[in-house]
Amino acid sequence: MDGDPADEAWDAGDLACGPMLLALRARLERLAPGRVFRLTTRDEGAPVDVPAWCRLTGHRLVLAAHPIYHLERRKD
């Protein structure tokens, strides 16, 4: 991807945070540790929920500029 550090990407659209985070978890599990994932989500709760989910799960939030989030898969 041109200038985009993401190795994988997913546009979750208007999916609510609960189901979106479950789907995101499955997508990140398929990604190699240390790889970057770009999430696009238009859910209004995402600016609070995505950083909180990253803190809880150990994934690193690299960039948060709603509706775009870059997450680095934890290295375990």
CSV table of C-alpha atoms in Angstrom, one decimal:
chain,number,residue,atom,x,y,z
A,1,MET,CA,0.0,0.0,0.0
A,2,ASP,CA,1.4,3.4,-1.0
A,3,GLY,CA,2.8,5.1,2.1
A,4,ASP,CA,0.5,3.1,4.3
A,5,PRO,CA,2.4,1.1,6.9
A,6,ALA,CA,-0.4,-1.5,7.1
A,7,ASP,CA,0.2,-5.1,6.1
A,8,GLU,CA,-3.6,-5.9,6.2
A,9,ALA,CA,-6.7,-3.7,6.2
A,10,TRP,CA,-10.4,-4.0,6.9
A,11,ASP,CA,-13.2,-1.6,6.5
A,12,ALA,CA,-15.7,-2.4,9.3
A,13,GLY,CA,-18.1,0.3,8.0
A,14,ASP,CA,-20.9,1.1,10.6
A,15,LEU,CA,-20.5,-2.2,12.5
A,16,ALA,CA,-21.1,-1.6,16.2
A,17,CYS,CA,-18.0,-1.8,18.5
A,18,GLY,CA,-18.9,-5.1,20.1
A,19,PRO,CA,-19.2,-7.2,16.9
A,20,MET,CA,-16.5,-5.1,15.3
A,21,LEU,CA,-14.0,-5.9,18.0
A,22,LEU,CA,-14.8,-9.6,17.9
A,23,ALA,CA,-14.2,-9.6,14.1
A,24,LEU,CA,-11.0,-7.5,14.6
A,25,ARG,CA,-9.7,-10.0,17.1
A,26,ALA,CA,-10.0,-12.9,14.6
A,27,ARG,CA,-8.4,-10.8,11.9
A,28,LEU,CA,-5.4,-9.9,14.1
A,29,GLU,CA,-4.9,-13.5,15.2
A,30,ARG,CA,-4.2,-14.3,11.5
A,31,LEU,CA,-1.6,-11.6,11.3
A,32,ALA,CA,2.0,-12.3,12.2
A,33,PRO,CA,3.3,-10.7,15.4
A,34,GLY,CA,4.6,-7.2,14.9
A,35,ARG,CA,2.6,-6.6,11.7
A,36,VAL,CA,0.4,-3.6,11.3
A,37,PHE,CA,-3.3,-3.7,10.6
A,38,ARG,CA,-5.4,-0.8,9.4
A,39,LEU,CA,-8.9,-0.6,10.7
A,40,THR,CA,-11.6,1.7,9.3
A,41,THR,CA,-14.6,2.0,11.5
A,42,ARG,CA,-17.4,4.6,11.5
A,43,ASP,CA,-18.8,3.5,14.9
A,44,GLU,CA,-19.1,6.6,17.1
A,45,GLY,CA,-17.7,4.7,20.1
A,46,ALA,CA,-14.5,3.6,18.3
A,47,PRO,CA,-12.4,6.6,19.6
A,48,VAL,CA,-12.8,5.3,23.1
A,49,ASP,CA,-13.3,1.6,22.5
A,50,VAL,CA,-10.4,0.8,20.1
A,51,PRO,CA,-7.7,2.3,22.4
A,52,ALA,CA,-9.2,0.6,25.4
A,53,TRP,CA,-9.4,-2.7,23.6
A,54,CYS,CA,-5.7,-2.4,22.6
A,55,ARG,CA,-4.7,-1.7,26.2
A,56,LEU,CA,-6.6,-4.8,27.4
A,57,THR,CA,-5.4,-7.1,24.7
A,58,GLY,CA,-1.7,-6.0,24.4
A,59,HIS,CA,-1.9,-4.8,20.8
A,60,ARG,CA,-0.2,-1.5,20.2
A,61,LEU,CA,-2.3,1.4,18.8
A,62,VAL,CA,0.1,3.0,16.3
A,63,LEU,CA,-2.3,5.7,14.9
A,64,ALA,CA,-5.8,6.8,15.8
A,65,ALA,CA,-7.4,9.3,13.5
A,66,HIS,CA,-11.0,8.4,13.5
A,67,PRO,CA,-12.2,6.6,11.4
A,68,ILE,CA,-8.7,5.2,10.7
A,69,TYR,CA,-6.8,3.2,13.2
A,70,HIS,CA,-3.4,1.4,12.8
A,71,LEU,CA,-2.8,-1.4,15.2
A,72,GLU,CA,0.4,-3.5,15.7
A,73,ARG,CA,-0.2,-7.1,16.6
A,74,ARG,CA,1.3,-7.9,19.9
A,75,LYS,CA,4.6,-9.8,19.7
A,76,ASP,CA,3.9,-12.9,21.7
